[in-house]
Every structure is written in structure tokens, then in C-alpha cells.
């Protein structure tokens, strides 16, 4: 999505550029998106996985995996929480994942994830959780996933209010 936004910005910018009369206009060549993806992403860059309801449903029996809800605490009060998830709002995810092991454990009651711990992020629809997953990847976490359907998918399948 970031890539798409960059390309759109380039197109808008190139269409609105006004040149000084003394400058001869030159043709601007845009690189197709598929070529940009090949440049920006290598086989060594971390991949953010996508998980579904079935994977998240099994998480209470898989304590080695960490489910992080990045919604605001007020949202959780209105709707509830997916079992076994911990709440770390999006605006503090990077800070909390960078905190000391003991501070993390005392605050969340779980061991702080290691770089190879499987971490799954979710929110209401999956957009904020994708941002959190990108932040975790930037911090060096290697097994990061996004529950794309997030709370709305969970609530629908569990018969809960959305």
C-alpha cells in the first residue's frame, strides 16, 4: 500500500510540475510498480504473514505465540477482547516491544517476545495491526503476522457484538 501511495504521489507531482520558461521540458519516465517491488524488497527482507480466524482460535492452546491487540483500551471496553490477547495500543507498540524483559513481563504478564517469537497483531479491521506488524518487523522481529479480519471477523464468527 505504501508503494501504491508513493507511485500515486509521483504521478500527481509529475503532472503538476511547472517548469521555468528557460528550461526545456523532459519526459518523465515512471517505473512500473512491479520493478519498484523488485528494488525495494529482497529475499532477505522480513515478510509479514496473514493469519485467519482458524489460526487465532487455536492460540489459547499455543502459549509460545503472542497475540497483540493494538486497539485503544476504550475500544476493548466496548467490544471485549480475543482470548489470550494482550492490549498494546498502536501508538506505543514500538516502545513496549523495546522495553526491558522484566518491565514487559510485569506490565503484560507474559514473557517479552524474542526476535524469533511468533507475534500476531490484530485491531478492529486489520489496518492498525498491519502498521504494528511493520513496526515489529523494523525492530527485528522475524515471525510477524497480521490477523487481517481482526475483531470484526472474530466477532462475526463468535456471534459477538461488533
Backbone as ProteinMPNN parsed JSONL, in Angstrom:
{"seq_chain_A": "XXXXXXXXXXXXXXXXXXXXXXXXXXXXXXXXXXXXXXXXXXXXXXXXXXXXXXXXXXXXXXXXXXXXXXXXXXXXXXXXXXXXXXXXXXXXXXXXXXXXXXXXXXXXXXXXXXXXXXXXXXXXXXXXXXXXXXXXXXXXXXXXXXXXXXXXXXXXXXXXXX", "coords_chain_A": {"N_chain_A": [[0.829, -1.182, 0.0], [1.942, 1.227, 0.77], [3.768, 1.497, -1.27], [2.034, 1.816, -3.456], [0.898, 4.285, -2.771], [3.164, 5.935, -2.945], [3.754, 5.8, -5.676], [1.43, 6.934, -6.727], [1.711, 9.517, -5.699], [3.992, 10.352, -7.049], [3.0, 10.407, -9.663], [1.022, 12.405, -9.454], [2.6, 14.591, -8.679], [4.34, 14.792, -10.9], [2.54, 15.536, -12.823], [1.839, 18.076, -12.075], [4.008, 19.687, -12.097], [5.607, 22.74, -12.732], [7.579, 24.238, -15.07], [10.352, 26.45, -15.363], [10.403, 28.991, -17.865], [12.808, 28.991, -19.321], [13.746, 26.47, -19.141], [13.991, 23.432, -20.821], [11.391, 21.164, -21.315], [11.512, 17.834, -20.155], [10.882, 14.418, -20.764], [9.289, 12.572, -18.272], [9.88, 9.479, -16.984], [8.078, 6.938, -15.595], [8.618, 4.239, -13.432], [7.338, 0.997, -13.736], [5.185, -0.507, -11.256], [5.841, -3.174, -10.596], [8.579, -3.335, -11.043], [9.54, -1.59, -9.091], [8.875, -2.96, -6.775], [10.623, -5.078, -6.939], [12.99, -3.782, -6.546], [12.782, -2.609, -3.976], [12.229, -4.723, -2.26], [13.836, -7.542, -1.058], [14.993, -10.95, -1.026], [15.807, -11.243, 1.517], [14.416, -9.542, 3.138], [12.119, -9.184, 5.849], [9.003, -10.912, 5.95], [5.619, -10.124, 6.308], [3.253, -12.067, 7.618], [-0.087, -13.37, 6.976], [-2.811, -14.189, 8.917], [-5.708, -16.212, 9.707], [-9.046, -16.621, 11.066], [-9.159, -19.319, 12.015], [-6.509, -19.898, 12.771], [-6.116, -18.004, 14.824], [-8.069, -18.802, 16.617], [-6.983, -21.116, 17.73], [-4.949, -20.184, 19.331], [-5.089, -19.902, 22.258], [-4.241, -22.412, 23.123], [-1.634, -22.442, 22.416], [0.742, -21.217, 23.871], [3.283, -20.256, 23.301], [3.107, -18.498, 21.272], [2.302, -15.077, 20.547], [-0.403, -12.93, 20.842], [-1.311, -9.783, 19.955], [-3.353, -7.095, 20.618], [-3.972, -4.108, 19.132], [-5.745, -2.072, 19.513], [-7.307, 0.81, 21.085], [-7.669, 1.099, 24.663], [-10.317, 1.923, 25.388], [-11.841, 0.996, 23.255], [-11.731, -1.748, 23.641], [-13.178, -1.995, 25.983], [-15.734, -1.536, 25.039], [-16.2, -3.645, 23.246], [-14.918, -6.055, 23.971], [-12.428, -8.685, 24.136], [-10.175, -10.732, 22.253], [-9.627, -14.036, 23.329], [-6.654, -14.749, 25.139], [-5.21, -12.615, 24.109], [-3.103, -9.713, 24.413], [-3.245, -6.277, 25.29], [-1.76, -3.737, 23.561], [-1.665, -0.614, 22.674], [-1.506, 0.856, 19.384], [0.035, 3.254, 19.188], [2.044, 2.914, 21.078], [3.336, 0.552, 20.577], [5.945, 0.048, 19.425], [7.602, 1.16, 21.411], [6.907, -0.428, 23.65], [7.635, -3.0, 22.791], [10.296, -2.672, 22.776], [11.062, -2.356, 25.344], [12.455, -3.363, 28.572], [12.927, -6.85, 29.472], [11.922, -7.558, 32.015], [10.244, -5.383, 32.654], [8.313, -5.599, 30.643], [7.194, -8.109, 31.245], [6.149, -7.65, 33.823], [4.212, -5.741, 33.276], [2.504, -6.899, 31.311], [2.167, -9.552, 31.966], [3.252, -11.61, 30.549], [6.015, -13.237, 28.944], [8.466, -11.181, 27.441], [8.493, -10.907, 23.942], [10.856, -12.695, 21.947], [13.215, -12.162, 19.244], [12.604, -14.264, 17.474], [10.097, -15.116, 18.217], [6.739, -16.0, 17.509], [4.563, -13.551, 16.552], [1.352, -12.213, 16.487], [-0.636, -9.695, 15.263], [-3.594, -7.753, 15.874], [-6.517, -5.682, 15.306], [-9.312, -3.639, 14.894], [-10.205, -3.845, 12.194], [-7.958, -4.561, 10.78], [-6.109, -2.758, 9.724], [-4.623, -0.985, 11.453], [-3.289, -2.956, 12.816], [-1.651, -3.981, 10.852], [0.135, -1.866, 10.545], [1.345, -2.0, 13.054], [2.536, -4.501, 12.834], [4.407, -3.955, 10.846], [6.009, -2.18, 12.263], [7.03, -3.871, 14.265], [8.499, -5.633, 12.706], [10.425, -3.876, 11.755], [11.797, -3.535, 14.105], [13.152, -5.843, 14.29], [11.871, -8.275, 14.71], [11.084, -11.465, 13.514], [9.061, -13.335, 12.899], [6.314, -12.352, 12.177], [2.877, -11.621, 12.014], [-0.331, -10.635, 10.642], [-3.641, -10.47, 11.67], [-5.884, -10.363, 9.46], [-8.707, -10.05, 9.232], [-9.33, -9.346, 11.768], [-10.895, -7.916, 14.74], [-13.57, -7.575, 13.79], [-14.019, -9.803, 12.121], [-13.579, -11.873, 13.979], [-15.629, -11.347, 15.896], [-17.918, -11.665, 14.323], [-17.761, -14.412, 13.639], [-17.815, -15.556, 16.16], [-20.202, -14.769, 17.125], [-20.495, -12.344, 18.489], [-20.969, -8.913, 19.667], [-20.168, -6.284, 17.363]], "CA_chain_A": [[0.0, 0.0, 0.0], [2.865, 2.348, 0.788], [4.313, 1.584, -2.612], [0.989, 2.377, -4.301], [0.788, 5.715, -2.43], [4.342, 6.627, -3.49], [3.603, 5.901, -7.132], [0.392, 7.928, -6.987], [2.283, 10.832, -5.406], [4.874, 10.68, -8.164], [2.176, 10.759, -10.822], [0.411, 13.711, -9.196], [3.669, 15.582, -8.691], [4.84, 14.988, -12.259], [1.531, 16.205, -13.642], [1.651, 19.45, -11.603], [5.281, 20.4, -12.098], [5.694, 23.866, -13.649], [8.981, 24.494, -15.344], [10.752, 27.799, -15.719], [10.363, 29.085, -19.335], [14.107, 28.739, -19.929], [14.066, 25.043, -19.022], [13.308, 22.6, -21.799], [10.743, 20.041, -20.655], [11.992, 16.492, -20.468], [9.875, 13.41, -20.479], [9.488, 11.844, -17.025], [9.524, 8.078, -17.15], [7.757, 6.27, -14.348], [8.952, 2.822, -13.418], [6.153, 0.218, -13.348], [5.194, -0.948, -9.858], [6.497, -4.469, -10.404], [10.016, -3.104, -10.957], [9.824, -0.982, -7.8], [8.818, -4.004, -5.761], [11.847, -5.854, -7.028], [14.089, -2.988, -5.997], [12.628, -2.357, -2.555], [12.121, -5.94, -1.486], [14.773, -8.59, -1.424], [14.646, -12.216, -0.401], [16.214, -11.186, 2.913], [13.555, -8.673, 3.931], [11.112, -9.953, 6.568], [7.678, -10.955, 5.362], [4.538, -10.083, 7.284], [2.27, -13.084, 7.26], [-1.504, -13.107, 7.191], [-3.471, -15.324, 9.546], [-7.163, -16.134, 9.687], [-9.785, -16.981, 12.279], [-8.797, -20.651, 12.496], [-5.209, -19.8, 13.45], [-6.304, -17.229, 16.054], [-8.914, -19.609, 17.51], [-6.132, -22.113, 18.375], [-3.881, -19.538, 20.108], [-5.049, -20.181, 23.705], [-3.507, -23.658, 23.391], [-0.276, -22.255, 21.902], [1.26, -20.077, 24.647], [4.562, -19.757, 22.773], [2.767, -17.438, 20.32], [1.795, -13.88, 21.216], [-1.444, -12.195, 20.129], [-1.338, -8.407, 20.454], [-4.469, -6.261, 20.179], [-3.431, -2.747, 19.113], [-6.811, -1.078, 19.672], [-7.258, 1.622, 22.295], [-8.379, 0.453, 25.772], [-11.755, 2.239, 25.351], [-12.471, 0.109, 22.27], [-11.846, -3.069, 24.251], [-14.272, -1.931, 26.956], [-16.987, -1.59, 24.291], [-16.402, -4.87, 22.475], [-14.312, -7.258, 24.521], [-11.083, -8.999, 23.671], [-9.956, -12.111, 21.825], [-8.928, -14.757, 24.399], [-5.182, -14.846, 25.169], [-4.528, -11.439, 23.56], [-2.734, -8.629, 25.322], [-3.516, -4.986, 24.649], [-0.699, -2.736, 23.451], [-2.147, 0.304, 21.643], [-0.605, 1.094, 18.261], [0.98, 4.357, 19.386], [3.136, 2.551, 21.976], [3.825, -0.795, 20.257], [7.408, 0.036, 19.284], [8.178, 1.435, 22.726], [6.701, -1.577, 24.535], [8.417, -4.134, 22.299], [11.706, -2.337, 23.007], [11.289, -2.224, 26.781], [13.209, -4.468, 29.175], [12.184, -8.098, 29.668], [11.205, -7.538, 33.296], [9.169, -4.386, 32.579], [7.271, -6.159, 29.791], [6.519, -9.189, 31.977], [5.357, -7.111, 34.934], [3.082, -4.977, 32.742], [1.591, -7.697, 30.487], [2.008, -10.899, 32.479], [3.796, -12.542, 29.554], [7.416, -13.003, 28.618], [8.68, -10.302, 26.295], [8.836, -11.742, 22.79], [12.215, -12.719, 21.405], [13.159, -11.886, 17.801], [12.029, -15.378, 16.709], [8.764, -15.446, 18.729], [5.663, -15.715, 16.558], [3.691, -12.489, 17.045], [0.212, -11.924, 15.619], [-1.275, -8.43, 15.635], [-4.949, -7.519, 15.384], [-7.178, -4.456, 15.749], [-10.733, -3.779, 14.577], [-10.384, -4.363, 10.83], [-6.69, -5.064, 10.254], [-5.204, -1.718, 9.208], [-3.67, -0.592, 12.5], [-2.459, -4.116, 13.146], [-0.619, -4.07, 9.819], [1.152, -0.874, 10.911], [2.069, -2.545, 14.203], [3.371, -5.588, 12.317], [5.534, -3.313, 10.169], [6.886, -1.636, 13.317], [7.718, -5.001, 14.895], [9.479, -6.107, 11.722], [11.518, -2.894, 11.767], [12.544, -3.737, 15.345], [13.931, -7.08, 14.18], [11.09, -9.49, 14.915], [11.109, -12.176, 12.24], [7.842, -14.133, 12.667], [5.248, -11.395, 12.451], [1.686, -11.813, 11.182], [-1.464, -9.748, 10.821], [-4.964, -11.09, 11.551], [-6.46, -9.399, 8.534], [-10.112, -9.801, 9.547], [-9.27, -8.761, 13.104], [-12.032, -8.047, 15.635], [-14.851, -7.726, 13.09], [-14.109, -11.2, 11.698], [-13.709, -12.671, 15.194], [-16.954, -11.122, 16.475], [-18.905, -12.281, 13.417], [-17.679, -15.878, 13.751], [-18.104, -15.953, 17.533], [-21.539, -14.285, 17.486], [-20.326, -11.264, 19.459], [-21.223, -7.576, 19.096], [-19.051, -5.71, 16.631]], "C_chain_A": [[0.876, 1.248, 0.0], [3.431, 2.575, -0.604], [3.302, 2.233, -3.559], [0.86, 3.877, -4.048], [1.964, 6.511, -2.99], [4.214, 6.829, -4.987], [2.546, 6.944, -7.476], [0.921, 9.336, -6.742], [3.213, 11.274, -6.521], [4.079, 11.116, -9.391], [1.551, 12.135, -10.653], [1.46, 14.8, -9.295], [4.135, 15.849, -10.111], [3.819, 15.695, -13.137], [1.349, 17.665, -13.25], [2.937, 20.262, -11.628], [5.241, 21.513, -13.142], [7.167, 24.198, -13.832], [9.198, 25.962, -15.688], [10.792, 27.865, -17.252], [11.701, 28.769, -20.006], [14.483, 27.253, -19.903], [13.273, 24.266, -20.056], [12.676, 21.41, -21.08], [11.353, 18.723, -21.11], [10.912, 15.498, -20.076], [10.26, 12.669, -19.18], [9.026, 10.414, -17.234], [9.28, 7.465, -15.787], [8.083, 4.789, -14.477], [7.704, 2.053, -13.007], [6.306, -0.331, -11.926], [5.941, -2.258, -9.664], [8.014, -4.31, -10.314], [10.404, -2.476, -9.62], [9.823, -2.035, -6.703], [10.099, -4.825, -5.775], [13.023, -5.079, -6.44], [13.996, -2.858, -4.482], [12.632, -3.62, -1.704], [13.112, -6.964, -1.986], [14.346, -9.862, -0.72], [15.002, -12.203, 1.08], [15.311, -10.29, 3.756], [12.469, -9.514, 4.598], [9.749, -9.845, 5.891], [6.659, -10.908, 6.489], [3.477, -11.054, 6.808], [0.852, -12.617, 7.514], [-2.103, -14.362, 7.81], [-4.979, -15.112, 9.522], [-7.748, -16.586, 11.021], [-9.327, -18.318, 12.859], [-7.469, -20.652, 13.251], [-5.378, -19.109, 14.805], [-7.116, -18.029, 17.077], [-8.072, -20.616, 18.308], [-5.102, -21.498, 19.338], [-3.917, -19.788, 21.621], [-4.297, -21.477, 24.049], [-2.069, -23.606, 22.866], [0.38, -21.059, 22.596], [2.609, -19.536, 24.159], [4.339, -18.642, 21.749], [2.127, -16.284, 21.076], [0.797, -13.156, 20.319], [-1.554, -10.814, 20.758], [-2.474, -7.633, 19.789], [-4.002, -4.818, 20.261], [-4.514, -1.668, 19.178], [-6.607, -0.302, 20.962], [-8.061, 0.932, 23.406], [-9.887, 0.72, 25.781], [-12.494, 1.332, 24.364], [-12.693, -1.274, 22.863], [-12.98, -3.108, 25.27], [-15.622, -2.077, 26.257], [-17.248, -2.967, 23.699], [-15.943, -6.144, 23.162], [-12.995, -7.532, 23.821], [-11.026, -10.448, 23.199], [-9.188, -12.825, 22.936], [-7.434, -14.894, 24.117], [-4.466, -13.639, 24.575], [-4.142, -10.482, 24.684], [-2.941, -7.323, 24.559], [-2.305, -4.072, 24.736], [-1.138, -1.791, 22.334], [-1.066, 0.627, 20.602], [0.437, 2.163, 18.553], [2.121, 4.042, 20.348], [3.728, 1.167, 21.679], [5.348, -0.837, 20.181], [8.096, 0.226, 20.621], [8.068, 0.204, 23.63], [7.495, -2.798, 24.09], [9.919, -3.903, 22.486], [12.049, -2.249, 24.488], [12.054, -3.431, 27.326], [12.304, -5.689, 29.366], [11.334, -8.042, 30.936], [10.041, -6.542, 33.278], [8.001, -4.921, 31.745], [6.477, -7.211, 30.564], [5.66, -8.64, 33.11], [4.121, -6.358, 34.431], [2.043, -5.866, 32.052], [1.397, -9.134, 30.963], [2.475, -11.99, 31.528], [5.266, -12.227, 29.367], [7.489, -12.055, 27.426], [9.075, -11.177, 25.109], [10.295, -11.594, 22.374], [12.108, -12.448, 19.901], [12.539, -13.016, 16.968], [10.678, -15.852, 17.259], [7.733, -15.121, 17.659], [4.711, -14.713, 17.201], [2.601, -12.236, 16.014], [-0.45, -10.658, 16.145], [-2.702, -8.404, 15.111], [-5.477, -6.21, 15.951], [-8.664, -4.626, 15.475], [-10.925, -4.379, 13.186], [-9.093, -4.854, 10.18], [-5.726, -4.018, 9.732], [-4.169, -1.29, 10.245], [-2.745, -1.751, 12.848], [-1.372, -4.332, 12.092], [0.497, -3.065, 10.113], [1.997, -1.368, 12.083], [3.008, -3.668, 13.758], [4.594, -5.024, 11.6], [6.521, -2.751, 11.185], [7.681, -2.756, 13.985], [8.798, -5.564, 13.977], [10.682, -5.173, 11.703], [12.381, -3.03, 13.024], [13.333, -5.053, 15.342], [13.17, -8.363, 14.457], [10.871, -10.162, 13.558], [9.83, -12.928, 11.898], [6.623, -13.294, 13.033], [4.1, -11.619, 11.473], [0.61, -10.803, 11.552], [-2.742, -10.574, 10.672], [-5.799, -10.111, 10.758], [-7.929, -9.086, 8.828], [-10.284, -9.127, 10.897], [-10.585, -8.904, 13.88], [-13.343, -8.261, 14.892], [-15.056, -9.163, 12.615], [-14.337, -12.101, 12.913], [-15.13, -12.565, 15.758], [-18.038, -11.785, 15.622], [-18.926, -13.798, 13.615], [-18.029, -16.396, 15.149], [-19.497, -15.504, 17.984], [-21.518, -13.201, 18.54], [-20.672, -9.924, 18.833], [-19.969, -7.016, 18.444], [-18.766, -4.326, 17.147]], "O_chain_A": [[0.578, 2.218, -0.697], [3.554, 3.713, -1.058], [3.66, 3.092, -4.366], [0.727, 4.657, -4.991], [1.784, 7.636, -3.457], [4.527, 7.9, -5.507], [2.73, 7.743, -8.394], [0.609, 10.254, -7.501], [3.22, 12.446, -6.897], [4.443, 12.076, -10.07], [1.545, 12.939, -11.585], [1.229, 15.827, -9.932], [4.309, 17.005, -10.496], [4.188, 16.379, -14.091], [0.76, 18.43, -14.014], [2.939, 21.421, -11.214], [4.887, 21.274, -14.296], [7.899, 24.41, -12.865], [8.316, 26.621, -16.241], [11.179, 26.884, -17.887], [11.718, 28.32, -21.152], [15.43, 26.836, -20.569], [12.056, 24.408, -20.165], [13.351, 20.72, -20.316], [11.664, 18.53, -22.286], [10.13, 15.738, -19.156], [11.39, 12.208, -19.019], [7.882, 10.182, -17.626], [10.16, 7.468, -14.926], [7.844, 4.176, -15.517], [7.064, 2.417, -12.021], [7.417, -0.585, -11.461], [6.616, -2.43, -8.648], [8.671, -5.061, -9.593], [11.462, -2.783, -9.071], [10.668, -2.01, -5.807], [10.596, -5.221, -4.721], [13.95, -5.677, -5.895], [15.001, -2.98, -3.781], [13.01, -3.572, -0.533], [13.215, -7.221, -3.185], [13.427, -9.842, 0.1], [14.544, -13.068, 1.827], [15.435, -10.283, 4.981], [11.952, -10.452, 3.991], [9.399, -8.806, 5.332], [6.821, -11.58, 7.508], [2.886, -10.888, 5.741], [0.619, -11.607, 8.178], [-1.925, -15.465, 7.292], [-5.465, -13.996, 9.344], [-7.023, -16.889, 11.969], [-9.129, -18.432, 14.069], [-7.331, -21.34, 14.263], [-4.847, -19.574, 15.813], [-6.864, -17.932, 18.278], [-8.415, -20.933, 19.447], [-4.45, -22.23, 20.083], [-2.85, -19.879, 22.229], [-3.774, -21.612, 25.156], [-1.369, -24.619, 22.874], [0.556, -20.006, 21.983], [3.023, -18.454, 24.578], [5.276, -17.924, 21.399], [1.492, -16.481, 22.112], [1.11, -12.811, 19.179], [-1.851, -10.686, 21.945], [-2.545, -7.531, 18.564], [-3.667, -4.342, 21.346], [-4.241, -0.493, 18.931], [-5.83, -0.707, 21.826], [-9.04, 0.246, 23.112], [-10.661, -0.166, 26.144], [-13.638, 0.946, 24.608], [-13.723, -1.902, 22.616], [-13.663, -4.122, 25.408], [-16.548, -2.669, 26.81], [-18.394, -3.413, 23.654], [-16.529, -7.206, 22.95], [-12.511, -6.727, 23.026], [-11.762, -11.294, 23.706], [-8.202, -12.288, 23.44], [-7.023, -15.127, 22.98], [-3.235, -13.622, 24.534], [-4.762, -10.45, 25.747], [-2.824, -7.28, 23.335], [-1.875, -3.682, 25.821], [-0.999, -2.13, 21.158], [0.125, 0.663, 20.912], [1.606, 1.997, 18.203], [3.075, 4.815, 20.436], [4.541, 0.668, 22.457], [5.971, -1.686, 20.819], [9.063, -0.469, 20.932], [9.033, -0.162, 24.3], [7.98, -3.555, 24.93], [10.714, -4.834, 22.368], [13.216, -2.085, 24.843], [12.27, -4.407, 26.608], [11.08, -5.571, 29.413], [10.167, -8.433, 30.927], [8.974, -6.824, 33.823], [6.839, -4.72, 32.098], [5.247, -7.209, 30.545], [4.549, -9.124, 33.33], [3.091, -6.347, 35.105], [0.842, -5.628, 32.182], [0.558, -9.856, 30.425], [2.127, -13.159, 31.693], [5.712, -11.103, 29.599], [6.666, -12.125, 26.513], [9.895, -12.084, 25.25], [10.877, -10.512, 22.445], [11.01, -12.501, 19.347], [12.01, -12.767, 15.885], [10.164, -16.88, 16.818], [7.831, -14.098, 16.982], [4.127, -14.979, 18.252], [2.877, -12.067, 14.826], [-0.784, -10.564, 17.327], [-2.996, -8.954, 14.05], [-4.96, -5.692, 16.941], [-9.225, -5.673, 15.799], [-11.712, -5.31, 13.011], [-9.137, -5.5, 9.133], [-4.615, -4.364, 9.33], [-2.976, -1.237, 9.949], [-1.566, -1.553, 13.139], [-0.287, -4.817, 12.414], [1.675, -3.381, 9.946], [3.213, -1.18, 12.105], [4.135, -3.774, 14.244], [5.694, -5.559, 11.733], [7.734, -2.838, 10.989], [8.875, -2.602, 14.241], [9.884, -5.925, 14.431], [11.825, -5.626, 11.641], [13.561, -2.681, 13.008], [14.085, -5.338, 16.274], [13.764, -9.442, 14.441], [10.517, -9.505, 12.579], [9.54, -13.139, 10.72], [5.99, -13.508, 14.066], [4.31, -11.784, 10.271], [0.637, -10.2, 12.626], [-2.916, -11.289, 9.685], [-6.35, -9.154, 11.302], [-8.344, -7.936, 8.678], [-11.267, -8.424, 11.134], [-11.306, -9.887, 13.707], [-14.161, -9.067, 15.334], [-16.169, -9.683, 12.702], [-15.19, -12.988, 12.879], [-15.757, -13.58, 16.062], [-18.967, -12.394, 16.154], [-19.995, -14.394, 13.745], [-18.482, -17.53, 15.303], [-19.923, -15.822, 19.094], [-22.408, -13.134, 19.389], [-20.674, -9.794, 17.609], [-18.854, -7.243, 18.912], [-17.853, -3.661, 16.659]]}, "name": "protein", "num_of_chains": 1, "seq": "XXXXXXXXXXXXXXXXXXXXXXXXXXXXXXXXXXXXXXXXXXXXXXXXXXXXXXXXXXXXXXXXXXXXXXXXXXXXXXXXXXXXXXXXXXXXXXXXXXXXXXXXXXXXXXXXXXXXXXXXXXXXXXXXXXXXXXXXXXXXXXXXXXXXXXXXXXXXXXXXXX"}
